[in-house]
């Protein structure tokens, strides 16, 4: 295979990886924002935020890599996709700006404004999450703006809220203590049910919105090859469910990281499924990755950077998570 | 200009980038100032340096976060507003932006966590290292983004095949003719923005009765730093002018409002350019000065707007440039007077404090108007002499563009007001704390 054939495939993989890392990282901190309405006391919300404080800026950066790979590798598709997704993109950005500003200002701003910033952090998280879901929904159905596609996309938006709440509460179990940790166990139990309900509904709606994806999944023998993906998701969810019982009973339980790891694996499964559904298209049924890709010379140049730098990024990301390993206790003296 | 979607897209992007540029232009240099405070502390073990760090790192975190979210917005707006930009130039702009993400974004954002929340978890050495990496990250970031912007102004190292740019040499594309000067200009601009903000806010705190030595230290360091940086900036600015004359003569003609080619050329100090009559309605002109400054000779020629079929809007470029340069000279004046006072009396007096307070955001003004000069001066081109802005715009309707523009404006206005209010709230709170601490001590 020559460079022009293989490079777009590599970059399609990288794009998926970028978005995957974005979702597992920013997913949990968006999830924490989504959980805000269920926390009445300000100090509890402070404890929740403390768990994401050191990571927030880096988490946010992954979206730039995800979108970055599209504009580096598939400039043709980048414009088409974002032009078609103009409205949800604007609302997502509005949500992200709001919650970003709220995130830094909730501590630094005047005492009497803090309640407002908490509300805006929460509101921004909902707007951003739902918009992202709508973007995914419209993207998966080929960027056609029919009413059916929009309803489908809005459903994905709501489903994504549950998804991020799963990540967020699994994160809180991992990084917090006491009643926050217990609250998170309840949140994860509810949201797993609702998320699966949403997934079933979405699967039922699929044939009406995207026949290509439907055929890819529900024709013989594909359905047999692909069945491990949903089955694995169910098994993982079941293990989380079982695991929660131990966490609830035992305050000194040593494996609080299990739900988060398993949630990440669920996201990974859905990503493999999503990648399979899309491949080799970058815009389903319209534009494939080879038609949309940059010149091989440009991709090669970037690939050098990726090969040399991405491992370093992952290494220091891991190192920083290690520095802030274990339970994070809210302490006004530590941060700025 | 009427209300067409392209104009709206330009306004939208211009507002986004105007808001965004405010924050990197603080953080790039403030990162290094913070590192300086920490290293002074390490050397002298004087707690005051640490106090200065602890105050300014809060402002840094605030500016950085807003820089990130507005930056994310920008990376999406390339696609939502200018799909043609990536389609036509993706082969060059993609990799440059990609390298920015890979070598800069992650570095700064990841180690910012350690810098802000890791004091008790890592050794002082690692904490200093994290501070260094954050500062280095912001600087790398400037390197790549300026490489791209500079390439858009003076493209090099490419060929056009079927309307799409292909790279022939990365070295030439990155180190294009105006790159190094432009990078130096931006880094110095950031240095001036940050030093004037630190000096201005410190002056404000002292005026409010702040007795702390840390506030004086921040003020003095930044006054001297500004005094050193500003002549360098004027020198680099002059070099930029020469490059503009060589590579973008229509921009230079607009900056100087020269309608007909002149040799020797005068320099208009104040003029009211009129696009309809293609002349200046009012003009105060110093003969020969244009040639002297722009060609470094007595009778050098400056091409007039008459030589170009299309050219940028004259009045706005003319005035933007004068505002930038005017603010620059005020900076020179104030920082040198401040430094002179510091050398004579060892302390900045009440009148100079006021001057520095007034000048707090002068860097922002200069950066914004400098940027308007360079970007509006490039119009009607997106990539100079290669691709027009209109060719790259998205086909959105007016109603969609107006609504989204309104959403962006409201949010930015809200965020900016909040930023200012938080900045002064933090400054006032620190003053109160310092006064209380002194009372305790006494």
XYZ file of C-alpha atoms in Angstrom:
778
model
C 0.000 0.000 0.000
C 1.232 3.470 -0.773
C 1.281 6.520 1.464
C -1.841 8.026 -0.085
C -3.833 4.928 0.861
C -2.508 4.253 4.309
C -2.067 7.773 5.717
C -5.776 8.701 5.668
C -6.555 5.465 7.508
C -3.961 6.275 10.167
C -5.368 9.762 10.568
C -8.937 8.493 10.720
C -7.742 6.355 13.617
C -6.055 9.325 15.230
C -9.174 11.428 14.854
C -11.180 8.738 16.590
C -8.508 8.531 19.294
C -8.580 12.295 19.813
C -12.343 12.375 20.196
C -12.169 9.275 22.409
C -9.699 10.932 24.769
C -11.803 14.078 24.744
C -14.899 12.150 25.774
C -13.274 10.112 28.529
C -11.502 13.185 29.948
C -13.825 16.124 29.415
C -16.744 13.698 29.748
C -16.159 13.334 33.448
C -15.847 17.014 34.142
C -18.894 17.820 32.030
C -20.569 15.020 34.005
C -19.659 16.691 37.278
C -21.312 19.871 35.992
C -24.405 17.904 34.993
C -24.637 16.550 38.537
C -24.620 20.026 40.109
C -28.423 20.377 40.442
C -28.469 17.348 42.717
C -26.027 18.914 45.152
C -27.690 21.480 47.345
C -24.732 22.540 49.465
C -22.069 24.811 48.104
C -19.289 23.025 50.012
C -20.277 19.731 48.399
C -20.048 21.289 44.981
C -16.619 22.622 45.965
C -15.557 19.086 46.819
C -16.799 17.849 43.449
C -14.968 20.590 41.596
C -11.792 19.948 43.583
C -11.515 16.517 41.947
C -11.328 18.067 38.481
C -9.420 21.255 39.316
C -5.939 20.086 38.298
C -7.102 18.452 35.075
C -9.729 20.781 33.673
C -7.544 22.829 31.325
C -5.889 19.750 29.844
C -9.219 17.955 29.424
C -10.583 20.845 27.435
C -7.571 20.677 25.124
C -8.416 17.239 23.748
C -11.337 18.660 21.777
C -8.861 20.808 19.899
C -6.896 17.684 18.995
C -10.043 15.813 17.932
C -11.229 18.659 15.726
C -7.587 19.395 14.905
C -7.051 16.033 13.237
C -10.068 16.677 11.033
C -8.703 19.958 9.804
C -5.182 18.626 9.463
C -6.046 15.422 7.681
C -9.468 15.969 6.121
C -9.751 19.683 5.375
C -12.452 19.100 2.781
C -14.692 17.356 5.287
C -13.849 19.773 8.086
C -15.553 22.664 6.342
C -18.498 20.589 5.142
C -19.122 19.095 8.578
C -18.844 22.314 10.550
C -20.869 24.333 8.064
C -23.634 21.732 8.278
C -23.336 21.630 12.067
C -23.222 25.397 12.410
C -26.101 25.771 14.853
C -25.170 23.054 17.367
C -21.530 24.139 17.081
C -22.389 27.697 18.071
C -24.487 26.529 21.013
C -21.795 24.076 22.103
C -19.165 26.806 22.031
C -21.470 29.136 23.935
C -21.921 26.400 26.540
C -18.194 25.715 26.767
C -17.326 29.401 27.137
C -19.952 29.847 29.846
C -18.847 26.871 31.867
C -15.181 27.639 31.360
C -15.605 31.157 32.664
C -17.821 29.888 35.472
C -15.269 27.238 36.363
C -12.510 29.761 37.066
C -14.750 32.487 38.431
C -16.819 30.462 40.911
C -13.900 30.668 43.337
C -12.346 33.963 42.411
C -15.414 36.122 41.982
C -17.249 38.109 44.608
C -18.893 36.089 47.381
C -22.421 37.086 46.336
C -21.845 36.031 42.704
C -20.727 32.516 43.483
C -24.181 30.977 43.475
C -24.708 32.431 39.991
C -21.430 30.991 38.682
C -22.388 27.547 39.986
C -25.661 27.773 38.103
C -23.904 28.907 34.951
C -21.339 26.134 35.237
C -24.196 23.673 35.351
C -26.161 25.369 32.567
C -23.074 25.564 30.360
C -22.395 21.871 30.931
C -25.913 20.942 29.843
C -25.837 23.192 26.780
C -22.431 21.860 25.729
C -23.336 18.208 26.289
C -26.674 18.329 24.511
C -25.113 20.255 21.618
C -22.350 17.661 21.323
C -24.977 14.913 21.252
C -26.884 16.766 18.543
C -23.653 17.154 16.570
C -22.955 13.415 16.850
C -26.560 12.601 15.929
C -26.617 14.821 12.844
C -23.170 13.625 11.828
C -24.115 9.953 12.107
C -27.157 10.516 9.890
C -25.195 12.083 7.084
C -25.643 15.774 7.964
C -29.137 15.901 6.467
C -31.353 18.401 8.240
C -34.669 16.540 8.156
C -37.074 16.787 11.113
C -36.614 13.051 11.802
C -32.843 13.486 11.953
C -33.182 16.404 14.320
C -35.434 14.450 16.661
C -32.957 11.605 16.532
C -30.083 14.031 17.175
C -31.849 15.577 20.164
C -32.378 12.084 21.576
C -28.626 11.491 21.253
C -28.134 14.810 23.040
C -30.150 13.598 26.005
C -28.532 10.162 25.896
C -25.112 11.804 25.977
C -26.080 13.573 29.210
C -26.567 10.179 30.823
C -23.309 8.991 29.305
C -21.357 11.902 30.767
C -23.144 11.516 34.092
C -21.931 7.905 34.185
C -18.364 9.084 33.558
C -18.759 11.936 36.032
C -20.134 9.842 38.845
C -17.611 7.053 38.226
C -14.921 9.733 38.445
C -16.372 11.049 41.704
C -16.379 7.538 43.184
C -12.734 7.263 42.190
C -11.548 10.668 43.407
C -13.787 11.658 46.330
C -14.720 10.421 49.767
C -17.616 10.271 52.167
C -21.074 11.334 51.157
C -19.985 12.648 47.745
C -18.732 9.174 46.904
C -21.994 7.638 48.118
C -24.028 10.177 46.175
C -22.079 9.219 43.067
C -22.932 5.538 43.523
C -26.630 6.417 43.434
C -26.144 8.651 40.423
C -24.337 5.981 38.463
C -27.006 3.365 39.192
C -29.784 5.578 37.876
C -27.876 6.888 34.903
C -26.778 3.441 33.702
C -30.405 2.361 33.441
C -31.405 5.524 31.674
C -28.399 5.410 29.361
C -29.239 1.875 28.276
C -32.853 2.803 27.778
C -31.677 5.660 25.590
C -29.381 3.351 23.605
C -32.251 0.914 22.949
C -34.440 3.771 21.739
C -31.700 5.116 19.535
C -31.120 1.668 18.020
C -34.811 1.444 17.236
C -34.757 4.844 15.575
C -31.658 4.033 13.541
C -33.334 2.314 10.538
C -35.520 5.375 10.034
C -32.648 7.780 9.966
C -29.655 5.995 8.476
C -30.198 2.974 6.316
C -26.503 2.539 5.646
C -25.576 2.136 9.261
C -28.614 -0.062 9.781
C -27.558 -2.402 6.997
C -24.001 -2.526 8.241
C -25.168 -3.730 11.621
C -28.292 -5.757 11.065
C -27.492 -7.879 8.033
C -26.127 -11.427 8.149
C -23.388 -12.289 8.905
C -22.342 -8.859 10.251
C -24.729 -9.105 13.130
C -22.865 -12.159 14.436
C -19.408 -10.592 14.103
C -20.597 -7.409 15.729
C -22.662 -8.869 18.521
C -19.684 -8.924 20.938
C -19.728 -5.106 21.059
C -23.204 -4.591 22.560
C -22.857 -7.750 24.630
C -19.567 -6.512 26.063
C -21.213 -3.171 26.904
C -23.951 -4.991 28.789
C -21.440 -7.133 30.669
C -19.376 -4.087 31.622
C -22.475 -2.264 32.836
C -23.454 -5.303 34.862
C -20.004 -5.469 36.502
C -20.229 -1.777 37.387
C -23.596 -2.460 38.935
C -22.241 -5.324 41.033
C -19.155 -3.362 41.959
C -21.231 -0.447 43.232
C -22.646 -2.691 45.950
C -19.178 -3.227 47.443
C -18.409 0.464 47.175
C -21.595 1.382 49.015
C -20.915 -1.079 51.830
C -17.232 -0.500 52.357
C -15.914 3.027 52.875
C -12.309 1.812 52.748
C -12.837 -0.163 49.549
C -9.615 -0.341 47.573
C -11.013 -0.556 44.062
C -12.858 2.722 43.647
C -11.231 3.124 40.242
C -13.104 0.135 38.777
C -16.331 1.946 37.713
C -14.369 4.670 35.936
C -12.152 2.188 34.110
C -15.175 0.144 33.057
C -17.058 3.254 31.902
C -14.034 4.135 29.784
C -14.163 0.646 28.299
C -17.851 1.118 27.495
C -16.975 4.339 25.694
C -14.220 2.453 23.878
C -16.713 -0.212 22.730
C -19.111 2.393 21.401
C -16.188 4.026 19.634
C -15.187 0.817 17.924
C -18.812 0.425 16.889
C -18.992 4.002 15.692
C -15.734 3.709 13.761
C -16.978 0.548 12.105
C -20.269 2.224 11.187
C -18.551 5.160 9.558
C -15.583 3.547 7.838
C -14.459 4.379 5.197
C -16.615 7.475 5.126
C -15.818 10.752 6.787
C -19.277 12.006 5.854
C -21.511 8.995 5.617
C -22.364 8.000 2.049
C -20.962 11.279 0.697
C -17.258 11.626 1.196
C -14.720 8.960 2.055
C -11.474 9.489 3.919
C -9.335 9.263 0.783
C -11.346 11.858 -1.112
C -11.266 14.236 1.820
C -7.648 13.882 2.868
C -4.759 16.332 2.661
C -1.730 15.823 0.457
C 0.435 12.862 1.591
C 3.374 15.216 2.041
C 1.426 17.249 4.595
C 0.184 14.173 6.414
C 3.689 12.729 6.566
C 4.979 15.940 8.094
C 2.338 15.830 10.797
C 2.790 12.121 11.353
C 6.366 12.757 12.435
C 5.061 15.101 15.078
C 2.408 12.652 16.159
C 4.817 9.725 16.411
C 7.386 11.729 18.321
C 5.166 13.929 20.463
C 1.957 12.025 21.212
C 3.741 9.420 23.373
C 5.336 12.281 25.303
C 1.920 13.910 25.774
C 0.435 10.657 27.033
C 3.443 10.193 29.308
C 3.151 13.567 30.976
C -0.631 13.333 31.118
C -0.131 10.070 33.006
C 2.541 11.671 35.198
C 0.285 14.573 36.157
C -2.576 12.212 36.960
C -0.102 10.339 39.139
C 0.913 13.520 40.951
C -2.735 14.071 41.767
C -3.342 10.360 42.365
C -5.720 9.086 44.999
C -8.605 10.899 46.621
C -8.575 14.645 46.206
C -9.580 16.551 49.295
C -10.948 20.037 48.902
C -8.487 22.421 50.481
C -8.563 26.153 49.877
C -4.866 26.480 50.615
C -3.722 24.184 47.839
C -5.077 25.839 44.722
C -5.337 29.327 43.391
C -20.611 47.722 3.515
C -24.032 46.128 3.552
C -25.283 43.311 5.707
C -24.159 40.332 3.690
C -23.224 36.986 5.245
C -19.542 37.386 4.423
C -19.360 40.675 6.248
C -21.218 39.083 9.155
C -18.844 36.112 9.119
C -15.920 38.518 9.185
C -17.386 40.525 12.041
C -18.052 37.317 13.941
C -14.549 36.008 13.432
C -13.025 39.402 14.148
C -14.912 39.667 17.438
C -13.933 36.166 18.420
C -10.282 36.668 17.613
C -10.266 40.130 19.230
C -11.552 38.690 22.474
C -9.265 35.680 22.240
C -6.060 37.601 21.522
C -6.459 39.606 24.741
C -5.762 36.563 26.875
C -2.773 34.912 25.189
C -1.233 38.354 24.929
C -1.266 38.395 28.736
C -0.382 34.789 29.429
C 2.565 34.374 27.038
C 4.635 36.908 28.950
C 2.974 36.603 32.361
C 4.131 32.964 32.426
C 7.753 34.141 32.238
C 7.126 36.907 34.786
C 5.763 34.291 37.181
C 8.806 32.123 36.617
C 10.974 35.159 37.359
C 9.126 35.747 40.658
C 9.638 32.111 41.625
C 13.311 32.121 40.742
C 13.833 35.331 42.717
C 12.194 33.627 45.654
C 14.447 30.605 45.256
C 17.512 32.835 45.205
C 16.618 35.317 47.970
C 14.163 33.278 50.077
C 12.243 36.545 50.440
C 8.569 35.632 51.012
C 7.492 38.782 49.179
C 8.424 37.253 45.824
C 6.245 34.272 46.639
C 3.378 36.609 47.573
C 3.754 38.371 44.243
C 3.668 34.984 42.523
C 0.634 33.852 44.511
C -1.350 36.907 43.514
C -0.438 36.976 39.841
C -0.813 33.248 39.318
C -4.532 33.709 40.056
C -4.817 36.273 37.268
C -2.782 33.952 35.076
C -5.173 31.048 35.723
C -8.153 33.261 35.002
C -6.690 34.623 31.764
C -5.489 31.205 30.688
C -8.896 29.559 31.116
C -10.692 32.245 29.162
C -7.944 32.058 26.540
C -8.581 28.313 26.203
C -12.341 28.510 25.772
C -12.161 31.397 23.299
C -9.353 29.527 21.512
C -11.499 26.410 21.194
C -14.141 28.657 19.664
C -11.629 29.941 17.150
C -10.558 26.476 16.075
C -14.192 25.698 15.295
C -14.857 28.996 13.554
C -12.184 28.238 10.958
C -14.623 25.556 9.839
C -18.003 27.101 10.511
C -17.176 30.465 8.957
C -14.291 29.838 6.529
C -14.615 26.309 5.172
C -12.747 27.382 2.049
C -9.729 28.355 4.119
C -9.047 24.767 5.132
C -10.125 23.309 1.795
C -7.686 25.468 -0.106
C -4.827 25.852 2.363
C -5.309 22.806 4.609
C -2.074 21.264 3.368
C -0.120 24.045 5.050
C -2.402 25.495 7.702
C -3.442 22.070 8.996
C 0.041 20.863 9.912
C 1.003 24.218 11.462
C -2.081 24.214 13.668
C -1.494 20.522 14.337
C 1.991 21.198 15.618
C 0.631 23.935 17.820
C -1.742 21.462 19.468
C 0.926 18.776 19.773
C 3.855 20.816 21.011
C 2.170 23.655 22.857
C -1.450 23.233 23.927
C -1.047 20.021 25.834
C 2.182 21.097 27.447
C 0.774 24.332 28.833
C -2.653 22.976 29.777
C -1.331 19.844 31.475
C 1.396 21.470 33.536
C -0.907 24.338 34.449
C -2.634 21.799 36.699
C 0.645 21.145 38.507
C 1.442 24.838 38.630
C -1.919 25.760 40.146
C -2.691 22.817 42.386
C 0.536 20.918 42.852
C 2.470 23.141 45.308
C 2.032 20.655 48.123
C 2.318 17.542 46.019
C 5.579 18.113 44.183
C 9.039 19.385 45.123
C 9.870 23.072 44.627
C 12.071 22.037 41.720
C 9.256 20.224 39.913
C 6.948 23.140 40.625
C 9.431 25.554 39.079
C 9.813 23.168 36.170
C 6.038 23.072 35.693
C 5.969 26.885 35.721
C 8.729 26.889 33.106
C 6.919 24.354 30.922
C 3.716 26.387 31.032
C 5.598 29.517 29.989
C 7.438 27.573 27.270
C 4.143 26.076 26.081
C 2.494 29.460 25.653
C 5.538 30.654 23.729
C 5.596 27.602 21.404
C 1.938 28.240 20.830
C 2.730 31.754 19.643
C 5.486 30.343 17.424
C 3.108 28.124 15.426
C 0.146 30.444 15.252
C 2.353 33.316 14.104
C 3.979 31.003 11.555
C 0.546 30.407 10.060
C -0.582 34.015 10.257
C 2.685 35.135 8.788
C 2.376 32.624 5.971
C -1.045 34.080 5.176
C 0.607 37.493 4.876
C 3.733 36.486 2.991
C 3.156 32.983 1.608
C 6.226 30.959 0.655
C 7.293 27.371 0.083
C 4.180 26.292 -1.826
C 2.720 25.604 -5.256
C -0.904 25.896 -6.324
C -2.353 22.769 -7.924
C -6.020 22.937 -9.013
C -6.739 25.819 -6.668
C -5.293 23.997 -3.660
C -2.051 24.888 -1.915
C 0.639 22.188 -1.785
C 3.815 22.545 0.202
C 7.190 22.440 -1.510
C 9.357 23.293 1.483
C 8.307 23.295 5.115
C 11.306 25.351 6.068
C 10.356 28.114 3.627
C 6.679 27.915 4.561
C 7.346 28.242 8.303
C 10.259 30.646 8.094
C 8.480 32.755 5.495
C 9.801 36.263 4.847
C 7.883 38.066 7.605
C 7.815 35.270 10.206
C 10.698 36.077 12.531
C 9.931 39.787 12.645
C 6.255 39.114 13.211
C 7.007 36.597 15.978
C 9.345 39.033 17.701
C 6.729 41.766 17.329
C 4.041 39.580 18.940
C 6.240 38.285 21.767
C 7.345 41.817 22.601
C 3.728 42.951 22.401
C 2.833 40.290 24.913
C 5.741 41.369 27.093
C 4.462 44.932 27.054
C 0.837 43.924 27.604
C 1.708 41.819 30.626
C 4.209 44.238 32.164
C 1.783 47.156 31.834
C -1.058 45.148 33.354
C 1.085 44.039 36.294
C 2.421 47.571 36.727
C -1.024 49.138 36.355
C -2.816 46.839 38.780
C 0.055 47.084 41.271
C -0.124 50.880 40.993
C -3.853 50.650 41.629
C -3.248 48.519 44.717
C -0.652 50.932 46.075
C -3.031 53.842 45.474
C -5.600 51.921 47.519
C -3.133 51.826 50.412
C -1.466 48.460 49.900
C 1.530 48.436 52.251
C 2.984 45.139 50.989
C 6.495 45.008 49.647
C 5.416 42.368 47.134
C 3.208 44.886 45.337
C 6.066 47.387 45.059
C 8.339 44.638 43.830
C 5.886 43.595 41.083
C 5.461 47.215 40.049
C 9.175 47.987 39.902
C 10.117 44.819 38.040
C 7.496 45.431 35.394
C 8.199 49.140 34.986
C 11.840 48.398 34.278
C 10.983 45.446 32.032
C 8.581 47.621 30.030
C 11.224 50.316 29.686
C 13.625 47.746 28.238
C 11.066 46.121 25.945
C 9.527 49.198 24.362
C 12.576 50.447 22.405
C 13.104 46.880 21.180
C 9.502 46.858 20.068
C 9.872 50.141 18.208
C 12.949 48.744 16.462
C 11.120 45.532 15.478
C 8.091 47.578 14.442
C 10.312 49.564 12.116
C 11.605 46.309 10.612
C 8.006 45.192 10.111
C 7.342 48.401 8.228
C 10.206 47.659 5.845
C 8.840 44.160 5.270
C 5.356 45.486 4.599
C 6.795 47.891 2.037
C 8.614 45.019 0.345
C 5.899 42.371 0.448
C 2.549 44.117 0.861
C 2.854 47.545 -0.772
C -0.942 48.010 -0.915
C -1.142 47.578 2.853
C 1.596 50.148 3.323
C -0.171 52.578 1.010
C -3.326 52.176 3.101
C -1.434 52.569 6.384
C 0.052 55.825 5.117
C -3.041 56.877 3.125
C -0.890 57.476 0.054
C -3.268 57.656 -2.913
C -0.678 58.369 -5.570
C 2.865 57.033 -5.692
C 5.257 59.473 -4.024
C 8.974 59.943 -4.195
C 10.163 61.422 -1.969
C 7.264 60.589 0.298
C 5.932 62.600 3.195
C 4.348 61.158 6.318
C 0.767 61.997 7.219
C 0.406 62.460 10.954
C -3.321 63.036 10.794
C -5.510 62.560 7.740
C -9.088 61.766 6.841
C -8.866 59.341 3.942
C -11.861 59.464 1.597
C -12.461 56.352 -0.527
C -14.883 58.172 -2.840
C -12.673 61.052 -3.884
C -9.604 58.834 -3.544
C -7.769 61.500 -1.620
C -7.409 62.769 1.935
C -9.983 65.341 3.009
C -7.624 66.712 5.591
C -3.937 66.064 5.861
C -1.086 67.117 8.097
C 2.001 65.910 6.335
C 5.681 66.093 7.141
C 7.727 66.070 3.930
C 10.507 63.473 3.478
C 9.639 61.701 6.747
C 7.808 58.871 4.994
C 10.832 58.094 2.865
C 13.168 58.344 5.822
C 11.176 55.990 8.046
C 9.989 53.518 5.458
C 12.902 53.342 3.045
C 15.687 54.630 5.298
C 16.656 57.120 2.576
C 15.715 60.722 1.782
C 13.908 60.167 -1.496
C 12.746 56.531 -1.412
C 9.537 55.781 -3.266
C 6.289 54.732 -1.597
C 3.804 53.105 -3.929
C 0.360 54.678 -3.886
C -3.055 53.037 -3.822
C -3.445 54.034 -7.482
C -1.143 51.159 -8.448
C -3.487 48.454 -7.157
C -6.730 47.214 -8.628
C -8.007 46.267 -5.185
C -6.784 47.496 -1.850
C -7.748 47.344 1.811
C -10.151 49.895 3.333
C -7.924 52.910 3.883
C -9.346 54.932 6.778
C -9.620 52.043 9.226
C -6.117 50.750 8.488
C -4.677 54.281 8.613
C -6.212 55.015 11.997
C -5.601 51.575 13.515
C -1.937 51.936 12.783
C -1.803 55.421 14.316
C -3.572 54.297 17.466
C -1.133 51.417 17.847
C 1.918 53.555 17.237
C 0.562 56.360 19.443
C -0.003 53.985 22.334
C 3.497 52.627 21.753
C 5.019 56.067 22.171
C 2.978 56.696 25.316
C 4.363 53.415 26.652
C 7.875 54.590 25.914
C 7.262 57.876 27.681
C 5.617 56.445 30.780
C 7.956 53.515 31.280
C 11.085 55.602 30.818
C 9.844 58.311 33.164
C 8.951 55.611 35.679
C 12.361 53.991 35.390
C 14.119 57.347 35.694
C 12.155 58.086 38.859
C 12.977 54.652 40.177
C 16.692 55.232 39.623
C 16.620 58.684 41.230
C 14.277 58.164 44.163
C 14.164 54.348 44.495
C 10.383 54.560 44.422
C 7.565 55.334 41.991
C 5.762 58.473 43.148
C 2.000 59.166 43.327
C 1.759 60.913 39.940
C 3.545 58.124 38.127
C 1.353 55.586 39.934
C -1.662 57.275 38.407
C -0.029 57.254 34.984
C 0.666 53.539 35.212
C -2.861 52.867 36.382
C -4.270 54.773 33.397
C -1.981 52.735 31.149
C -2.992 49.356 32.640
C -4.629 48.022 29.478
C -2.587 50.033 26.984
C -0.980 46.805 25.772
C -4.383 45.432 24.859
C -5.207 48.563 22.877
C -1.921 48.391 20.983
C -2.258 44.661 20.309
C -5.823 44.993 19.045
C -5.151 47.925 16.772
C -1.892 46.420 15.593
C -3.792 43.311 14.716
C -6.497 45.284 12.893
C -3.785 47.025 10.902
C -2.196 43.794 9.840
C -5.368 41.758 9.215
C -7.670 44.369 7.722
C -4.645 45.617 5.810
C -4.465 42.199 4.131
C -7.996 42.449 2.733
C -9.426 41.607 0.264
C -7.012 38.696 0.528
C -7.247 35.766 2.907
C -3.881 34.523 1.673
C -2.057 37.521 0.292
C -2.255 37.747 -3.503
C -3.481 34.155 -3.660
C -6.931 33.516 -2.199
C -9.548 36.118 -1.381
C -11.546 36.171 1.817
C -14.803 35.974 -0.137
C -13.689 32.721 -1.795
C -13.398 30.978 1.557
C -16.621 32.068 3.255
C -19.406 29.691 4.258
C -22.805 29.896 2.553
C -24.825 30.731 5.680
C -27.954 32.855 5.553
C -28.126 36.304 7.079
C -30.579 35.297 9.809
C -28.402 32.424 11.040
C -25.341 34.634 11.050
C -27.068 37.503 12.854
C -28.460 35.244 15.566
C -25.152 33.516 16.193
C -23.343 36.846 16.137
C -25.712 38.097 18.805
C -25.140 34.990 20.943
C -21.369 35.368 20.692
C -21.505 39.093 21.459
C -23.647 38.639 24.545
C -21.474 35.873 25.926
C -18.222 37.690 25.231
C -19.514 40.907 26.762
C -20.604 38.978 29.830
C -17.283 37.124 30.102
C -15.242 40.305 29.636
C -17.219 42.232 32.249
C -16.837 39.325 34.639
C -13.119 39.159 33.937
C -12.608 42.841 34.760
C -14.759 42.647 37.820
C -12.885 39.574 39.086
C -9.529 41.212 38.359
C -10.323 44.276 40.455
C -12.079 42.236 43.115
C -8.952 40.106 43.559
C -6.757 43.203 43.605
C -8.898 44.890 46.254
C -9.138 41.745 48.348
C -5.366 41.379 48.339
C -4.977 44.990 49.430
C -7.359 44.410 52.345
C -5.500 41.274 53.377
C -2.168 43.040 53.210
C -3.440 45.935 55.327
C -4.833 43.480 57.885
C -1.545 41.577 57.951
C 0.415 44.758 58.573
C -1.848 45.715 61.462
C -1.315 42.293 62.974
C 2.421 42.697 62.595
C 2.350 46.160 64.204
